[in-house]
Amino acid sequence: MSNAILAVNSGSSSLKFALFAATRQSGEWSNEPLVSGKINGIGRKPMLSEKVNGKPVEISGPLKNIPLEARHGSLIALILERLNSHYSKFNLVAAGHRMVHGGSEFASPVQIDAEVRKKLENLIPLAPLHQPHNLAAIDAITASMPDLPQIACFDTGFHRDMPRLAQLFALPRKLSDDGVIRYGFHGLSYEYIASVMGETLGTVADGKVIVAHLGNGASMCAMLNRHCLSTSMGFTALDGLMMGRRSGSLDAGVVLHLIQQKGLTPDEVWHMLYRESGLLGVSGISNNMKILEESTNPHAREAIDLFCYRAMREIGAMTAILGGLDALVFTAGIGQNSARIRQQICSQLGWLGLQVDADANDRNLSVINAAISEVKICVIPTNEEAMIAAATCDLIAVRK
Ligand code: ADP
């Protein structure tokens, strides 16, 4: 029986899991999972898709027709049952979790005990869309496998050594001292991209690189020598780029106006900024980029234009911070799949030396810049689960 590590990535309405061999062959970690799955549409119409050794499999048993009321905790319990009965040749030795917020205390992966769990729970107000689901998954595994080591891997971790100026808000010093600073998120995705981008970029990967993680949640990270110099998300994952449902950066005066002049409660403002804004709010149609791309409605068009404008503006700001740009990397659902969005963002950056090769872009190739482009432009699929499993493997030292 071979040892395996379960990586769990619980998002607001999705749950991804992947089982990895708990070994490093010749010091190299395999980023290919043995089994991987994703449950989409939690709370609406949950559906599991699963792959074994990269090939889709037929779903049977209780996860074939998931009840509408199932949430992250109960789904994790079902996934554990399924892994045990269908893939019994694996001996689970640890579970690693994507934990969105590590606050100022947690930068590196940490084994979860009662005290750590409590501290993570205290961070819920800083990541209300994700942290509760991350914790529900931990609790479900504790309930069915109390002795299994569980490791929290932080989305904020990659950004913790950002320069101090990149972390500070221009607020009274006392607030910064209390931890009201820019943390940044999507760190597991950035760490993964940083670890593999040399395969596509060669030595350019060690230069000035901007990685654009464009999914339902969207952010960018400016890297120098594969370390974070700046990132677009802030104290919470509400800051920065326009997202599926989140506004991204906003004049704080708008929040005051909504509360003081419009009489909205803080909860109503929360709901507007996290759930009703972004692509959904501007289009009035959907938070889903694919649906907007297929729409002929002018509001869908304007939502896409604003998404690309904000991305282009962020690239300009990050290039200034980096003092130039060697490569732009696209990743996540929109970044990996939408040739139109990549083209539209880059088309406004010709002055910076970016030139897309239309054919390579349409074919979703990994290098999509034209030969004359002064900046390399790449598409690299992210793999947060591989990063979680590798960190978990290292922490519990189950290397063979
Ligand atoms: P999450 O942040 O939930 O992990 P993903 O990285 O899966 O999100 O990205 C989801 C987004 O990617 C959605 O807006 C979806 O419409 C978009 N997307 C996926 N495939 C395509 C495609 N072929 N064309 C345009 N957008 C796409």
Coordinates of C-alpha atoms and ligand atoms in Angstrom, one line a residue:
M1 CA 0.0 0.0 0.0
S2 CA 1.5 3.4 -0.9
N3 CA 1.4 6.5 1.3
A4 CA -0.7 9.3 0.0
I5 CA -1.5 12.9 0.9
L6 CA -4.9 14.5 0.4
A7 CA -4.9 18.2 -0.7
V8 CA -8.2 20.0 0.0
N9 CA -9.0 23.4 -1.6
S10 CA -12.4 24.7 -0.4
G11 CA -13.7 27.8 -2.2
S12 CA -16.9 29.7 -1.6
S13 CA -19.0 27.4 -3.9
S14 CA -16.6 24.8 -4.9
L15 CA -14.5 22.0 -3.3
K16 CA -11.4 20.6 -5.0
F17 CA -9.5 17.7 -3.7
A18 CA -6.5 15.7 -5.0
L19 CA -4.6 12.7 -3.7
F20 CA -0.8 12.7 -4.3
A21 CA 1.8 10.0 -3.7
A22 CA 3.6 11.0 -0.5
T23 CA 7.1 10.7 -2.0
R24 CA 9.6 12.8 -3.7
Q25 CA 11.3 10.8 -6.5
S26 CA 15.0 11.9 -6.7
G27 CA 14.1 14.9 -4.7
E28 CA 11.4 15.9 -7.3
W29 CA 7.8 16.2 -6.3
S30 CA 5.3 14.9 -8.9
N31 CA 2.6 17.6 -9.6
E32 CA 0.4 14.9 -11.1
P33 CA -2.2 13.7 -8.7
L34 CA -3.3 10.0 -8.5
V35 CA -6.9 11.0 -8.1
S36 CA -8.4 14.5 -8.3
G37 CA -11.9 15.9 -8.2
K38 CA -13.9 19.0 -8.1
I39 CA -17.4 19.6 -6.7
N40 CA -18.9 22.8 -8.4
G41 CA -22.1 24.6 -7.6
I42 CA -22.2 24.0 -3.8
G43 CA -25.5 25.5 -2.5
R44 CA -27.0 25.6 -6.0
K45 CA -26.5 22.4 -8.0
P46 CA -23.5 20.5 -6.7
M47 CA -21.8 18.2 -9.2
L48 CA -18.7 16.1 -8.8
S49 CA -16.2 15.5 -11.6
E50 CA -13.3 13.2 -10.9
K51 CA -10.1 12.0 -12.7
V52 CA -7.9 9.0 -11.9
N53 CA -4.4 9.3 -13.3
G54 CA -5.6 12.3 -15.4
K55 CA -8.5 10.4 -17.0
P56 CA -12.2 11.3 -16.2
V57 CA -14.1 8.6 -14.4
E58 CA -17.8 7.8 -14.0
I59 CA -19.2 8.9 -10.7
S60 CA -21.2 6.4 -8.7
G61 CA -22.4 6.1 -5.1
P62 CA -23.6 8.9 -2.9
L63 CA -21.7 11.6 -4.7
K64 CA -23.5 10.9 -8.0
N65 CA -26.6 12.9 -7.0
I66 CA -25.4 15.3 -4.4
P67 CA -28.3 16.8 -2.3
L68 CA -28.7 20.5 -2.7
E69 CA -28.3 21.2 1.0
A70 CA -24.8 19.5 1.2
R71 CA -22.1 21.8 2.4
H72 CA -18.3 21.6 2.5
G73 CA -18.1 19.6 5.8
S74 CA -20.6 16.8 4.7
L75 CA -19.0 16.7 1.3
I76 CA -15.5 16.1 2.7
A77 CA -16.9 13.2 4.7
L78 CA -18.4 11.7 1.5
I79 CA -15.1 12.2 -0.4
L80 CA -13.2 10.4 2.4
E81 CA -15.6 7.5 2.2
R82 CA -15.3 7.4 -1.5
L83 CA -11.5 7.5 -1.4
N84 CA -11.5 4.7 1.1
S85 CA -13.8 2.4 -0.7
H86 CA -12.7 3.1 -4.3
Y87 CA -9.0 3.7 -3.9
S88 CA -8.2 1.5 -0.9
K89 CA -4.7 0.8 -2.0
F90 CA -3.7 4.2 -0.7
N91 CA -2.8 4.8 2.9
L92 CA -3.7 8.4 3.8
V93 CA -0.8 9.8 5.9
A94 CA -1.9 13.5 6.0
A95 CA -4.3 16.1 4.7
G96 CA -3.2 19.6 3.6
H97 CA -5.6 22.5 3.3
R98 CA -5.7 25.7 1.5
M99 CA -6.2 28.3 4.2
V100 CA -7.0 31.7 2.8
H101 CA -5.9 33.9 5.6
G102 CA -2.9 33.4 7.9
G103 CA -3.0 36.9 9.4
S104 CA 0.3 38.3 10.6
E105 CA 1.2 35.2 12.6
F106 CA 1.2 32.4 10.0
A107 CA 3.4 32.7 6.9
S108 CA 4.5 29.1 6.5
P109 CA 2.5 25.8 6.5
V110 CA 1.6 24.7 10.1
Q111 CA 0.2 21.6 11.6
I112 CA -3.3 22.2 12.9
D113 CA -4.0 21.5 16.6
A114 CA -6.7 23.0 18.8
E115 CA -4.8 26.2 19.5
V116 CA -3.9 26.8 15.8
R117 CA -7.5 26.0 14.8
K118 CA -8.8 28.6 17.3
K119 CA -6.4 31.3 15.9
L120 CA -7.6 30.4 12.3
E121 CA -11.2 30.8 13.4
N122 CA -10.4 34.3 14.8
L123 CA -9.4 35.3 11.3
I124 CA -12.8 34.5 9.7
P125 CA -13.8 38.2 9.6
L126 CA -10.8 38.8 7.3
A127 CA -11.8 36.1 4.8
P128 CA -15.5 35.6 5.3
L129 CA -16.1 33.9 1.9
H130 CA -13.4 31.2 2.3
Q131 CA -12.1 30.7 5.9
P132 CA -15.3 29.2 7.3
H133 CA -15.3 26.6 4.5
N134 CA -11.6 25.9 5.0
L135 CA -12.3 25.2 8.7
A136 CA -15.4 23.1 7.9
A137 CA -13.2 20.8 5.8
I138 CA -10.6 20.5 8.7
D139 CA -13.4 19.7 11.2
A140 CA -14.9 17.0 8.9
I141 CA -11.6 15.2 8.6
T142 CA -10.9 15.5 12.3
A143 CA -14.3 13.9 13.0
S144 CA -13.7 10.9 10.8
M145 CA -9.9 10.6 11.1
P146 CA -8.9 12.2 14.4
D147 CA -5.3 11.0 14.3
L148 CA -4.6 12.2 10.8
P149 CA -2.1 15.0 10.7
Q150 CA -3.6 18.1 9.0
I151 CA -1.6 21.0 7.7
A152 CA -2.8 24.5 6.9
C153 CA -1.1 26.1 3.9
F154 CA -1.7 29.8 3.6
D155 CA -2.7 31.9 0.6
T156 CA -1.2 34.9 2.3
G157 CA 2.2 33.1 2.9
F158 CA 3.9 33.9 -0.4
H159 CA 3.4 37.7 0.1
R160 CA 4.6 38.0 3.7
D161 CA 8.1 39.1 2.7
M162 CA 6.9 41.8 0.4
P163 CA 8.8 45.1 1.0
R164 CA 7.3 47.1 3.9
L165 CA 6.0 49.9 1.7
A166 CA 4.1 47.4 -0.4
Q167 CA 2.3 46.2 2.8
L168 CA 1.5 49.6 4.3
F169 CA -1.8 51.5 4.0
A170 CA -1.7 55.3 4.6
L171 CA -3.6 54.9 7.8
P172 CA -2.7 55.9 11.4
R173 CA 0.4 53.9 12.4
K174 CA -1.5 52.2 15.2
L175 CA -3.7 50.4 12.7
S176 CA -0.7 49.1 10.8
D177 CA 0.9 48.0 14.1
D178 CA -2.3 46.1 14.8
G179 CA -2.1 44.2 11.5
V180 CA -4.3 46.3 9.3
I181 CA -1.9 45.9 6.3
R182 CA -1.9 44.4 2.8
Y183 CA -1.6 40.6 3.1
G184 CA -2.3 39.5 -0.5
F185 CA -3.9 36.2 -1.5
H186 CA -3.7 33.5 -4.1
G187 CA -0.3 32.8 -2.7
L188 CA -0.4 29.0 -3.3
S189 CA -1.2 29.6 -6.9
Y190 CA 1.7 32.2 -7.2
E191 CA 4.1 29.8 -5.4
Y192 CA 3.2 27.0 -7.8
I193 CA 3.6 29.2 -10.8
A194 CA 6.9 30.5 -9.5
S195 CA 8.1 26.9 -9.0
V196 CA 7.3 25.8 -12.6
M197 CA 7.6 29.0 -14.8
G198 CA 11.3 28.3 -15.5
E199 CA 10.1 25.4 -17.7
T200 CA 8.3 27.9 -20.0
L201 CA 10.3 31.0 -19.5
G202 CA 13.9 29.7 -18.9
T203 CA 16.1 32.3 -17.2
V204 CA 13.5 35.0 -17.8
A205 CA 11.6 33.5 -14.9
D206 CA 14.2 34.9 -12.5
G207 CA 13.7 38.4 -13.9
K208 CA 10.8 40.9 -13.7
V209 CA 7.5 38.9 -14.0
I210 CA 3.9 39.7 -13.5
V211 CA 1.6 36.8 -12.9
A212 CA -2.1 37.4 -13.5
H213 CA -4.4 35.0 -11.6
L214 CA -7.7 35.6 -13.4
G215 CA -10.5 33.4 -12.1
N216 CA -13.7 34.1 -10.1
G217 CA -11.4 35.7 -7.7
A218 CA -8.7 37.7 -9.6
S219 CA -5.4 39.2 -8.5
M220 CA -1.9 40.0 -9.8
C221 CA 1.6 39.5 -8.3
A222 CA 4.7 41.3 -9.3
M223 CA 7.7 39.0 -8.9
L224 CA 11.4 39.7 -8.9
N225 CA 13.6 36.6 -8.8
R226 CA 10.4 34.7 -8.1
H227 CA 9.7 36.7 -4.9
C228 CA 6.7 38.9 -4.4
L229 CA 7.4 42.7 -4.7
S230 CA 3.7 43.7 -4.9
T231 CA 0.3 42.2 -5.1
S232 CA -3.2 43.6 -5.9
M233 CA -5.3 42.1 -3.1
G234 CA -5.0 43.7 0.3
F235 CA -6.1 43.3 3.9
T236 CA -8.9 41.1 2.5
A237 CA -9.5 39.4 -0.9
L238 CA -11.9 42.3 -1.8
D239 CA -9.1 44.6 -3.0
G240 CA -7.4 45.0 -6.4
L241 CA -8.8 43.8 -9.7
M242 CA -12.5 43.6 -10.7
M243 CA -13.7 40.0 -10.0
G244 CA -16.7 37.8 -10.7
R245 CA -18.8 39.2 -7.9
R246 CA -16.4 41.4 -6.0
S247 CA -15.8 45.1 -6.7
G248 CA -12.0 45.1 -6.3
S249 CA -10.4 48.5 -5.3
L250 CA -12.9 51.1 -4.5
D251 CA -12.8 54.7 -3.2
A252 CA -13.5 54.1 0.5
G253 CA -15.7 57.2 0.3
V254 CA -18.3 55.1 -1.6
V255 CA -18.6 52.8 1.5
L256 CA -19.1 55.9 3.7
H257 CA -21.7 57.3 1.2
L258 CA -23.6 54.0 1.2
I259 CA -23.8 53.9 5.0
Q260 CA -24.2 57.6 5.8
Q261 CA -26.3 58.9 2.9
K262 CA -28.0 55.8 1.6
G263 CA -28.6 54.3 5.0
L264 CA -27.3 50.8 4.2
T265 CA -26.2 48.6 7.0
P266 CA -22.7 47.3 7.1
D267 CA -24.0 43.8 6.3
E268 CA -25.8 45.2 3.2
V269 CA -22.7 47.0 2.1
W270 CA -20.8 43.7 2.7
H271 CA -23.2 41.8 0.5
M272 CA -23.1 44.4 -2.3
L273 CA -19.3 44.5 -2.4
Y274 CA -18.7 40.8 -2.1
R275 CA -21.7 39.3 -3.9
E276 CA -23.4 41.8 -6.2
S277 CA -20.5 43.7 -7.7
G278 CA -17.8 42.9 -10.2
L279 CA -18.7 41.3 -13.5
L280 CA -22.2 40.4 -12.2
G281 CA -22.9 43.9 -10.9
V282 CA -21.7 45.8 -14.0
S283 CA -23.3 43.4 -16.5
G284 CA -26.4 42.7 -14.6
I285 CA -26.2 39.3 -16.3
S286 CA -23.6 36.9 -14.8
N287 CA -20.4 36.6 -12.9
N288 CA -19.3 34.0 -15.4
M289 CA -16.9 35.4 -18.0
K290 CA -17.7 32.7 -20.5
I291 CA -21.4 33.6 -20.4
L292 CA -20.5 37.3 -20.8
E293 CA -18.3 36.6 -23.8
E294 CA -21.2 34.8 -25.5
S295 CA -23.6 37.7 -24.8
T296 CA -24.4 40.5 -27.2
N297 CA -25.8 42.7 -24.5
P298 CA -23.8 46.0 -24.3
H299 CA -23.7 45.8 -20.5
A300 CA -21.8 42.5 -20.8
R301 CA -19.4 44.2 -23.2
E302 CA -18.9 47.0 -20.7
A303 CA -18.2 44.6 -17.9
I304 CA -15.6 42.8 -20.0
D305 CA -14.0 46.2 -21.0
L306 CA -13.8 47.3 -17.4
F307 CA -12.3 44.0 -16.3
C308 CA -9.6 44.4 -19.0
Y309 CA -9.1 48.1 -18.2
R310 CA -8.5 47.4 -14.5
A311 CA -6.1 44.5 -15.4
M312 CA -4.2 46.7 -17.8
R313 CA -3.9 49.5 -15.2
E314 CA -2.6 47.1 -12.6
I315 CA 0.0 45.8 -15.0
G316 CA 1.2 49.4 -15.7
A317 CA 1.5 50.1 -11.9
M318 CA 3.3 46.8 -11.3
T319 CA 5.7 47.4 -14.1
A320 CA 6.6 50.7 -12.5
I321 CA 7.3 48.9 -9.2
L322 CA 9.4 46.2 -11.0
G323 CA 11.3 48.9 -13.0
G324 CA 10.4 47.1 -16.3
L325 CA 8.8 43.9 -17.4
D326 CA 10.3 40.7 -18.8
A327 CA 7.3 38.4 -18.8
L328 CA 3.6 38.3 -18.2
V329 CA 2.0 35.0 -17.2
F330 CA -1.7 34.3 -17.3
T331 CA -3.3 31.6 -15.1
A332 CA -6.6 30.4 -13.5
G333 CA -10.0 29.9 -15.3
I334 CA -10.1 33.1 -17.3
G335 CA -6.3 33.5 -17.7
Q336 CA -5.9 29.9 -19.0
N337 CA -9.0 29.7 -21.2
S338 CA -10.0 33.1 -22.6
A339 CA -7.9 34.1 -25.6
R340 CA -10.2 37.2 -26.0
I341 CA -9.4 38.6 -22.5
R342 CA -5.7 37.9 -22.9
Q343 CA -5.7 39.7 -26.2
Q344 CA -7.7 42.6 -25.0
I345 CA -5.5 43.2 -21.9
C346 CA -2.3 42.9 -23.9
S347 CA -3.6 45.1 -26.8
Q348 CA -3.5 48.1 -24.5
L349 CA 0.1 47.4 -23.6
G350 CA 1.8 47.7 -26.9
W351 CA 3.7 50.7 -25.6
L352 CA 5.3 48.4 -23.0
G353 CA 6.5 46.1 -25.7
L354 CA 3.8 43.4 -25.5
Q355 CA 2.8 41.8 -28.8
V356 CA 0.5 38.8 -28.8
D357 CA 0.7 36.1 -31.5
A358 CA -3.0 35.8 -32.4
D359 CA -2.8 32.2 -33.6
A360 CA -0.8 31.0 -30.6
N361 CA -3.2 32.8 -28.3
D362 CA -6.3 31.4 -30.0
R363 CA -4.8 27.9 -29.6
N364 CA -4.1 28.5 -25.9
L365 CA -0.4 27.6 -26.4
S366 CA 1.9 28.1 -23.4
V367 CA 3.9 30.8 -25.2
I368 CA 1.6 33.3 -26.8
N369 CA 3.9 36.3 -27.6
A370 CA 4.8 37.2 -31.1
A371 CA 8.5 36.8 -32.0
I372 CA 9.0 40.6 -32.0
S373 CA 7.4 41.0 -28.6
E374 CA 9.9 42.6 -26.1
V375 CA 8.0 40.9 -23.3
K376 CA 7.3 37.2 -23.1
I377 CA 3.7 36.3 -22.6
C378 CA 2.7 32.9 -21.3
V379 CA -0.2 30.8 -20.2
I380 CA 0.6 28.4 -17.3
P381 CA -2.1 26.3 -15.7
T382 CA -2.1 26.7 -11.9
N383 CA -2.1 23.8 -9.5
E384 CA -2.8 24.9 -5.9
E385 CA -3.4 21.3 -4.8
A386 CA 0.1 20.2 -5.9
M387 CA 1.6 23.1 -3.8
I388 CA -0.5 22.1 -0.8
A389 CA 0.4 18.5 -1.0
A390 CA 4.2 19.3 -1.5
A391 CA 4.2 21.6 1.5
T392 CA 2.3 19.0 3.5
C393 CA 4.7 16.2 2.5
D394 CA 7.6 18.3 3.5
L395 CA 6.2 19.3 6.9
I396 CA 5.3 15.8 8.0
A397 CA 8.6 14.5 6.5
V398 CA 7.2 11.4 4.9
R399 CA 9.7 11.6 2.1
K400 CA 11.2 8.3 1.2
Ligands
ADP1 P1 -12.2 30.0 -9.0 O1 -11.7 31.4 -8.6 O2 -13.6 29.7 -8.6 O3 -11.2 28.9 -8.8 P2 -11.7 29.6 -11.8 O4 -10.2 29.8 -11.8 O5 -12.2 28.2 -12.0 O6 -12.4 30.3 -10.6 O7 -12.2 30.6 -13.0 C1 -13.6 30.7 -13.2 C2 -13.8 31.7 -14.4 O8 -13.1 31.3 -15.5 C3 -15.3 31.9 -14.7 O9 -15.5 33.3 -14.9 C4 -15.3 31.2 -16.0 O10 -16.3 31.7 -16.9 C5 -14.0 31.5 -16.6 N1 -13.7 30.6 -17.8 C6 -13.5 29.2 -17.7 N2 -13.4 28.8 -19.0 C7 -13.5 29.8 -19.8 C8 -13.5 30.0 -21.2 N3 -13.3 29.0 -22.1 N4 -13.6 31.3 -21.7 C9 -13.9 32.3 -20.9 N5 -13.9 32.2 -19.6 C10 -13.7 31.0 -19.0

